[in-house]
PDB file of C-alpha atoms (C1' of nucleotides) in Angstrom:
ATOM      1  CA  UNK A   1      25.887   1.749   3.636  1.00 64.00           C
ATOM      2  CA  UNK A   2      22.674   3.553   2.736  1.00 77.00           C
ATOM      3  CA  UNK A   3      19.330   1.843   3.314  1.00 89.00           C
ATOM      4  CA  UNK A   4      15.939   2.335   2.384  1.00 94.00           C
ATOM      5  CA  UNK A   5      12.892   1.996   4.439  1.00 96.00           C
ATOM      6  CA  UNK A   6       9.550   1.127   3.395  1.00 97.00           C
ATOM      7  CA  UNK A   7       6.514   0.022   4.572  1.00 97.00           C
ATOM      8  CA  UNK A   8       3.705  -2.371   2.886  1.00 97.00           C
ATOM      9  CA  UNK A   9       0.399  -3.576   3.805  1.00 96.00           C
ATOM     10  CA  UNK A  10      -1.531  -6.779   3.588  1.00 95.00           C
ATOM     11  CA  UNK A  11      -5.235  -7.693   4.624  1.00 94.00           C
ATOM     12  CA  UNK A  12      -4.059 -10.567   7.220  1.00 94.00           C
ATOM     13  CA  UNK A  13      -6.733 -13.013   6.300  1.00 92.00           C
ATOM     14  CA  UNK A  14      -5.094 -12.533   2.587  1.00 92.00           C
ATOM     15  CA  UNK A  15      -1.327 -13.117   3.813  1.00 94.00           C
ATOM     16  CA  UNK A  16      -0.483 -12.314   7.070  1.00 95.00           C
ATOM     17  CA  UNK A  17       2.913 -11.704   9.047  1.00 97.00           C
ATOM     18  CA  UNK A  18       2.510 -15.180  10.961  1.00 96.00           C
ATOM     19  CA  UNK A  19       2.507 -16.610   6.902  1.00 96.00           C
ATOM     20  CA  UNK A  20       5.314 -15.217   6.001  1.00 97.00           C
ATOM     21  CA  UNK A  21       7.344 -16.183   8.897  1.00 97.00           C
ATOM     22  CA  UNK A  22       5.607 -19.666   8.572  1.00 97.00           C
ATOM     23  CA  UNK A  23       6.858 -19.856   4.138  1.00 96.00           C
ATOM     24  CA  UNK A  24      10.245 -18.350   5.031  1.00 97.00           C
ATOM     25  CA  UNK A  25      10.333 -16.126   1.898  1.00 96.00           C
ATOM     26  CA  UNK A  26       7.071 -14.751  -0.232  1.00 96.00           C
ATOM     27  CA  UNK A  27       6.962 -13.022  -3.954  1.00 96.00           C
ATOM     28  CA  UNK A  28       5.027  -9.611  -2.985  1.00 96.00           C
ATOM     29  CA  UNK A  29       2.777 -10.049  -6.014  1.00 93.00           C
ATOM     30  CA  UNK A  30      -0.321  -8.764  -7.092  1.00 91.00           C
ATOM     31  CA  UNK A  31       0.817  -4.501  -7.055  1.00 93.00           C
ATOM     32  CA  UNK A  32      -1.451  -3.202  -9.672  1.00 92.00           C
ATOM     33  CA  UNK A  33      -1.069   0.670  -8.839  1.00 92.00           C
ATOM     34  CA  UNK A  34       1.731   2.427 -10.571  1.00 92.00           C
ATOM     35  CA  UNK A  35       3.307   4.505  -7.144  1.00 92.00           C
ATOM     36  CA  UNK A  36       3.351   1.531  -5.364  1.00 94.00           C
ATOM     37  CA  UNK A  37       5.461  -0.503  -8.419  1.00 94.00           C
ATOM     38  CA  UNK A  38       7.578   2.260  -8.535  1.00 94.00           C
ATOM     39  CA  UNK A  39       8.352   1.841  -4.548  1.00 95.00           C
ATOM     40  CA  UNK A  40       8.913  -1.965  -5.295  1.00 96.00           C
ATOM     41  CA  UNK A  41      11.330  -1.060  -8.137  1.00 95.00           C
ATOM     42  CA  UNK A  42      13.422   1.509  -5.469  1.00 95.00           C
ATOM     43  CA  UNK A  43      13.538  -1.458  -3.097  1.00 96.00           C
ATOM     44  CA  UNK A  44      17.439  -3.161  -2.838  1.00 96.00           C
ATOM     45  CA  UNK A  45      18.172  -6.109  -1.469  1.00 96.00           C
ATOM     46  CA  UNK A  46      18.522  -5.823   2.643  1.00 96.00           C
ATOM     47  CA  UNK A  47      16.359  -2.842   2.485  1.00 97.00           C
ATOM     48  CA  UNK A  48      13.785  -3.254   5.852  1.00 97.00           C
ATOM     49  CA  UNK A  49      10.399  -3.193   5.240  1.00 97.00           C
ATOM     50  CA  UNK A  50       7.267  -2.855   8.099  1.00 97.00           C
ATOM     51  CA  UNK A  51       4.515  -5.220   7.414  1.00 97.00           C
ATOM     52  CA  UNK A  52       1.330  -3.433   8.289  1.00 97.00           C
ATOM     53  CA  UNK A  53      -2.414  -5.310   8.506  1.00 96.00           C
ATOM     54  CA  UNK A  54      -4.898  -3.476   7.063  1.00 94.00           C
ATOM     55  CA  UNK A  55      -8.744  -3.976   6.803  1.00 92.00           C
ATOM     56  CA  UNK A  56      -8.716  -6.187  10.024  1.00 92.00           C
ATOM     57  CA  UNK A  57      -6.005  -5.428  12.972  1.00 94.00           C
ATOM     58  CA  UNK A  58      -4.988  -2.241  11.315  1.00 95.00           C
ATOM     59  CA  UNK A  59      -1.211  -1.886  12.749  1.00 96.00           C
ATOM     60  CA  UNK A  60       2.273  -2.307  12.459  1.00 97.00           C
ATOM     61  CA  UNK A  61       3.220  -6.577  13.449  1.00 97.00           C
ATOM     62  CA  UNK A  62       6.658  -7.232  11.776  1.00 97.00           C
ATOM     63  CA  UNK A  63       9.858  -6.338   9.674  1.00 97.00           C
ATOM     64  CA  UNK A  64      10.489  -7.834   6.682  1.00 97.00           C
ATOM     65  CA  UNK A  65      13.640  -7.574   4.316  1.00 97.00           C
ATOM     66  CA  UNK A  66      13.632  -7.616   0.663  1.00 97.00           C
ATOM     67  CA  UNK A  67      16.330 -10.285  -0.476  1.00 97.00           C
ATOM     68  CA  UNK A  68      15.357 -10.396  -4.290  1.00 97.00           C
ATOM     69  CA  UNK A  69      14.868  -6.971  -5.960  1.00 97.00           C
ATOM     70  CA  UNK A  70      12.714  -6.515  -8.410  1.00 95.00           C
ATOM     71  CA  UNK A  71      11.423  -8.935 -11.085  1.00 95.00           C
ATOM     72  CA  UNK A  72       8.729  -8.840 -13.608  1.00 94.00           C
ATOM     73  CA  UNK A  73       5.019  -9.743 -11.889  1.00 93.00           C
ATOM     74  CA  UNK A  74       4.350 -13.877 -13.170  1.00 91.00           C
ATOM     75  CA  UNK A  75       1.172 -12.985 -11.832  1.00 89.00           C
ATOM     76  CA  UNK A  76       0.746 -10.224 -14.435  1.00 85.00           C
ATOM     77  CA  UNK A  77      -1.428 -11.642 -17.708  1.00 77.00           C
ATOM     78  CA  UNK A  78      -0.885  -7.944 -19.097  1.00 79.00           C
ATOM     79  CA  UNK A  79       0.796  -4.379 -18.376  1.00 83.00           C
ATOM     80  CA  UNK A  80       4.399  -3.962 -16.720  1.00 89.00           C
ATOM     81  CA  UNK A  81       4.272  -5.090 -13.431  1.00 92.00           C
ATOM     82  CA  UNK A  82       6.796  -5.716 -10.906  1.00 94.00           C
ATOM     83  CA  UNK A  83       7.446  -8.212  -7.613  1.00 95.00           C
ATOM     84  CA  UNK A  84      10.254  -8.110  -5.017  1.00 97.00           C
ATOM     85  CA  UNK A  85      10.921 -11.291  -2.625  1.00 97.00           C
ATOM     86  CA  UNK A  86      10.538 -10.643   0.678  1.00 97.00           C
ATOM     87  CA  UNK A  87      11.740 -12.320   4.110  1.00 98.00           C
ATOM     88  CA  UNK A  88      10.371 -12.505   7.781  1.00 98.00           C
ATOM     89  CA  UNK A  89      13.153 -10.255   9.534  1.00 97.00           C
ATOM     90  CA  UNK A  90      11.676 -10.002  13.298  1.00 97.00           C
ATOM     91  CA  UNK A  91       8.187  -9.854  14.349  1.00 97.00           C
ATOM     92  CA  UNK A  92       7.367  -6.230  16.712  1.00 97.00           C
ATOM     93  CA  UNK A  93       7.725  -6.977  20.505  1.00 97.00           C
ATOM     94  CA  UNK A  94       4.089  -5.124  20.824  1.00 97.00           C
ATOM     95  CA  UNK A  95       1.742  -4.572  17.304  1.00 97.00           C
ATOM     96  CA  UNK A  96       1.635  -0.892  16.818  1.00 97.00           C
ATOM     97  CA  UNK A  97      -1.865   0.371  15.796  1.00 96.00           C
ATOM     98  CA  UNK A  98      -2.904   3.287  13.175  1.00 95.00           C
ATOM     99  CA  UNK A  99      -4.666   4.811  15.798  1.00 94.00           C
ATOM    100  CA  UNK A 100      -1.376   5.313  17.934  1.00 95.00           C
ATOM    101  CA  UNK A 101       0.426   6.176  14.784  1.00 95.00           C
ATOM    102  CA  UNK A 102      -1.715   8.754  14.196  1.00 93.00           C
ATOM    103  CA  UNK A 103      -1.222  10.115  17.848  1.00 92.00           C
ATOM    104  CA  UNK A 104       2.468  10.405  17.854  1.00 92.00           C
ATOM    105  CA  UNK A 105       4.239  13.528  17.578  1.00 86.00           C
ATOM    106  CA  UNK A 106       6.680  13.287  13.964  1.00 86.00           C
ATOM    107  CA  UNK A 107       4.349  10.978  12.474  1.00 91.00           C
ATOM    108  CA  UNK A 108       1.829  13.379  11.112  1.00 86.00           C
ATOM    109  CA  UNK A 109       3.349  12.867   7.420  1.00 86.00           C
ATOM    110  CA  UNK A 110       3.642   8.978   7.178  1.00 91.00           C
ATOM    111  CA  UNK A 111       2.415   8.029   3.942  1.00 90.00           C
ATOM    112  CA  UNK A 112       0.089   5.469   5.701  1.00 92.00           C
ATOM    113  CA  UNK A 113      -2.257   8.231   7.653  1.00 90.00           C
ATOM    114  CA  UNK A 114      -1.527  10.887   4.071  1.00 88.00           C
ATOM    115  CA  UNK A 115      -1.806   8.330   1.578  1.00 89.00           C
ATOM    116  CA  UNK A 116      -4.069   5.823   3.376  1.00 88.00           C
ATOM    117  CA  UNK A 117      -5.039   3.852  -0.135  1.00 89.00           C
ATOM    118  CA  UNK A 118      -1.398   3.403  -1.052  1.00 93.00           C
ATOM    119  CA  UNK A 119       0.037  -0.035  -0.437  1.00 94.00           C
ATOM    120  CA  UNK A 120       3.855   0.051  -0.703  1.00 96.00           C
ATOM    121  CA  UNK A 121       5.029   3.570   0.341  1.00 95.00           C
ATOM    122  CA  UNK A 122       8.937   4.623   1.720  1.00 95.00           C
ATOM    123  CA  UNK A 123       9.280   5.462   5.163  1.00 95.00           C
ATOM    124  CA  UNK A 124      12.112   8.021   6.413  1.00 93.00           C
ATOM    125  CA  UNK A 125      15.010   6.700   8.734  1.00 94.00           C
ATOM    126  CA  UNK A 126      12.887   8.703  11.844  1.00 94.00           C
ATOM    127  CA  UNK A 127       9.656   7.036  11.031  1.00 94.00           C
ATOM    128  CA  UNK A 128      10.480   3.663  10.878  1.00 96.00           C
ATOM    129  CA  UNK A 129      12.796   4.180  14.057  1.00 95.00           C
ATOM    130  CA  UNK A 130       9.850   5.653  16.074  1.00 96.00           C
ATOM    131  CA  UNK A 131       7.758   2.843  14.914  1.00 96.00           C
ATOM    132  CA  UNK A 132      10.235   0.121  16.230  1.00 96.00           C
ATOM    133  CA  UNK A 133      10.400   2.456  19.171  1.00 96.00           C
ATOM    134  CA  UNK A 134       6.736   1.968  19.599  1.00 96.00           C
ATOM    135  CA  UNK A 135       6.900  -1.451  19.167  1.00 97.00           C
ATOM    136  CA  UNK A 136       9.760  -2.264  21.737  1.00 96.00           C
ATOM    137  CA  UNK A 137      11.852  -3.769  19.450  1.00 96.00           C
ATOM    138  CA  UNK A 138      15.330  -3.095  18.631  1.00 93.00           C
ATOM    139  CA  UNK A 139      16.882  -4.651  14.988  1.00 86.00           C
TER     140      UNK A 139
ATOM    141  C1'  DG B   1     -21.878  -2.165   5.241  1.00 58.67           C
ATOM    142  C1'  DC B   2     -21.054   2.573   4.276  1.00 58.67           C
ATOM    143  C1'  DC B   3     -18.609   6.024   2.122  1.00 58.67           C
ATOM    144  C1'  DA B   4     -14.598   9.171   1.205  1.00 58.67           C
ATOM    145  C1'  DA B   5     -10.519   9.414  -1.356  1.00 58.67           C
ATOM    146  C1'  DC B   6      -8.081   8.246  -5.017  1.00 58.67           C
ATOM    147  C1'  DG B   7      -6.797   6.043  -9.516  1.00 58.67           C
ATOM    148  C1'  DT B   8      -8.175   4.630 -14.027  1.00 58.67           C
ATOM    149  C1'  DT B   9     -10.917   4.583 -18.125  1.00 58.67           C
ATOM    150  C1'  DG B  10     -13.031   6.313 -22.039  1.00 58.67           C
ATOM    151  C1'  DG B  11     -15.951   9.693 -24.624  1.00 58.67           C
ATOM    152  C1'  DC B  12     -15.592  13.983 -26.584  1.00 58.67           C
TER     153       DC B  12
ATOM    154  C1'  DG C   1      -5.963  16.551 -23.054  1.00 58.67           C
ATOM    155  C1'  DC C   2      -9.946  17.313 -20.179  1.00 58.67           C
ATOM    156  C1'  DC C   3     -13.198  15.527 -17.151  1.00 58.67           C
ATOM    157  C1'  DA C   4     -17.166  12.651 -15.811  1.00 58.67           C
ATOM    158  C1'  DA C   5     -18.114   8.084 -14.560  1.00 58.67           C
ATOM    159  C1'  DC C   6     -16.778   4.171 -12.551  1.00 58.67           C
ATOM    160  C1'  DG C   7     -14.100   0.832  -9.656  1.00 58.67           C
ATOM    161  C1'  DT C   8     -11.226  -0.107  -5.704  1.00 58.67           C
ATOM    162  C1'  DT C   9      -9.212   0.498  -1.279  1.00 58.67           C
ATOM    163  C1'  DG C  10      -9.505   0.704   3.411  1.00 58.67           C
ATOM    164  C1'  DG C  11     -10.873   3.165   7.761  1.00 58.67           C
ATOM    165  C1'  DC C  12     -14.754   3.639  10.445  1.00 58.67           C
TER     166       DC C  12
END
DNA sequence: GCCAACGTTGGC
DNA sequence: GCCAACGTTGGC
């Protein structure tokens, strides 16, 4: 079976990792950016996801797995938006920072260091691997 | 808190 | 449909 890989980012003192794994489940609302509504639409159910801080801890703390694809935004008062549902899956052994993502050889092309404003982005099979491998932690 | 990069809006 | 102006994001 095929999956897809993707990564998102929250500002932790928005909604963190720890809250996720804390409300079991969570409705990624709130995408108002067309590329990034278009990643949530690609998502399918059991697809892994890295959660990513940004603003404050900037790096990689935990997988999360979509378990209810895509659904029109409640959130939305106008426009065509879209949500997924999204589950704690296993929090990273060791946090991996931007700065060492940056650093490591095959990452050079991760949408988060070319596309640093874009907050849902896909990830290939090699990058997410070499960020779990970064991370010590095996799914 | 600054500012660069990017996306969106709106006048023409 | 172009492009200038503006707003937002997010690293530093």
């Amino acid at each position: 079976m095929y999956m897809n890989y993707w990564l998102v980012k929250s500002e932790p003192f928005v909604f963190s990792f720890d809250q996720l794994v804390a409300d079991g489940r969570s409705m990624w609302e709130g995408v108002r950016n067309y590329q990034a509504r278009n990643n949530l639409r690609a998502m399918r159910a059991g697809d892994l996801v890295l959660f990513y801080h940004s603003n404050e801890g900037l790096e990689v703390v935990g997988i999360a797995q979509v378990i209810e694809e895509h659904y029109p935004d409640p959130t939305a008062e106008k426009g065509d938006w879209s949500v997924v549902d999204l589950a704690p899956y296993r929090k990273l052994e060791k946090a991996v920072s931007l700065k060492d993502i940056k650093a490591a050889p095959g990452l050079q092309n991760i949408g988060l260091v070319r596309n640093p404003r874009l907050s849902v982005m896909p990830l290939e099979e090699a990058e997410f691997l070499a960020i779990l491998e970064m991370g010590e932690t095996e799914i």
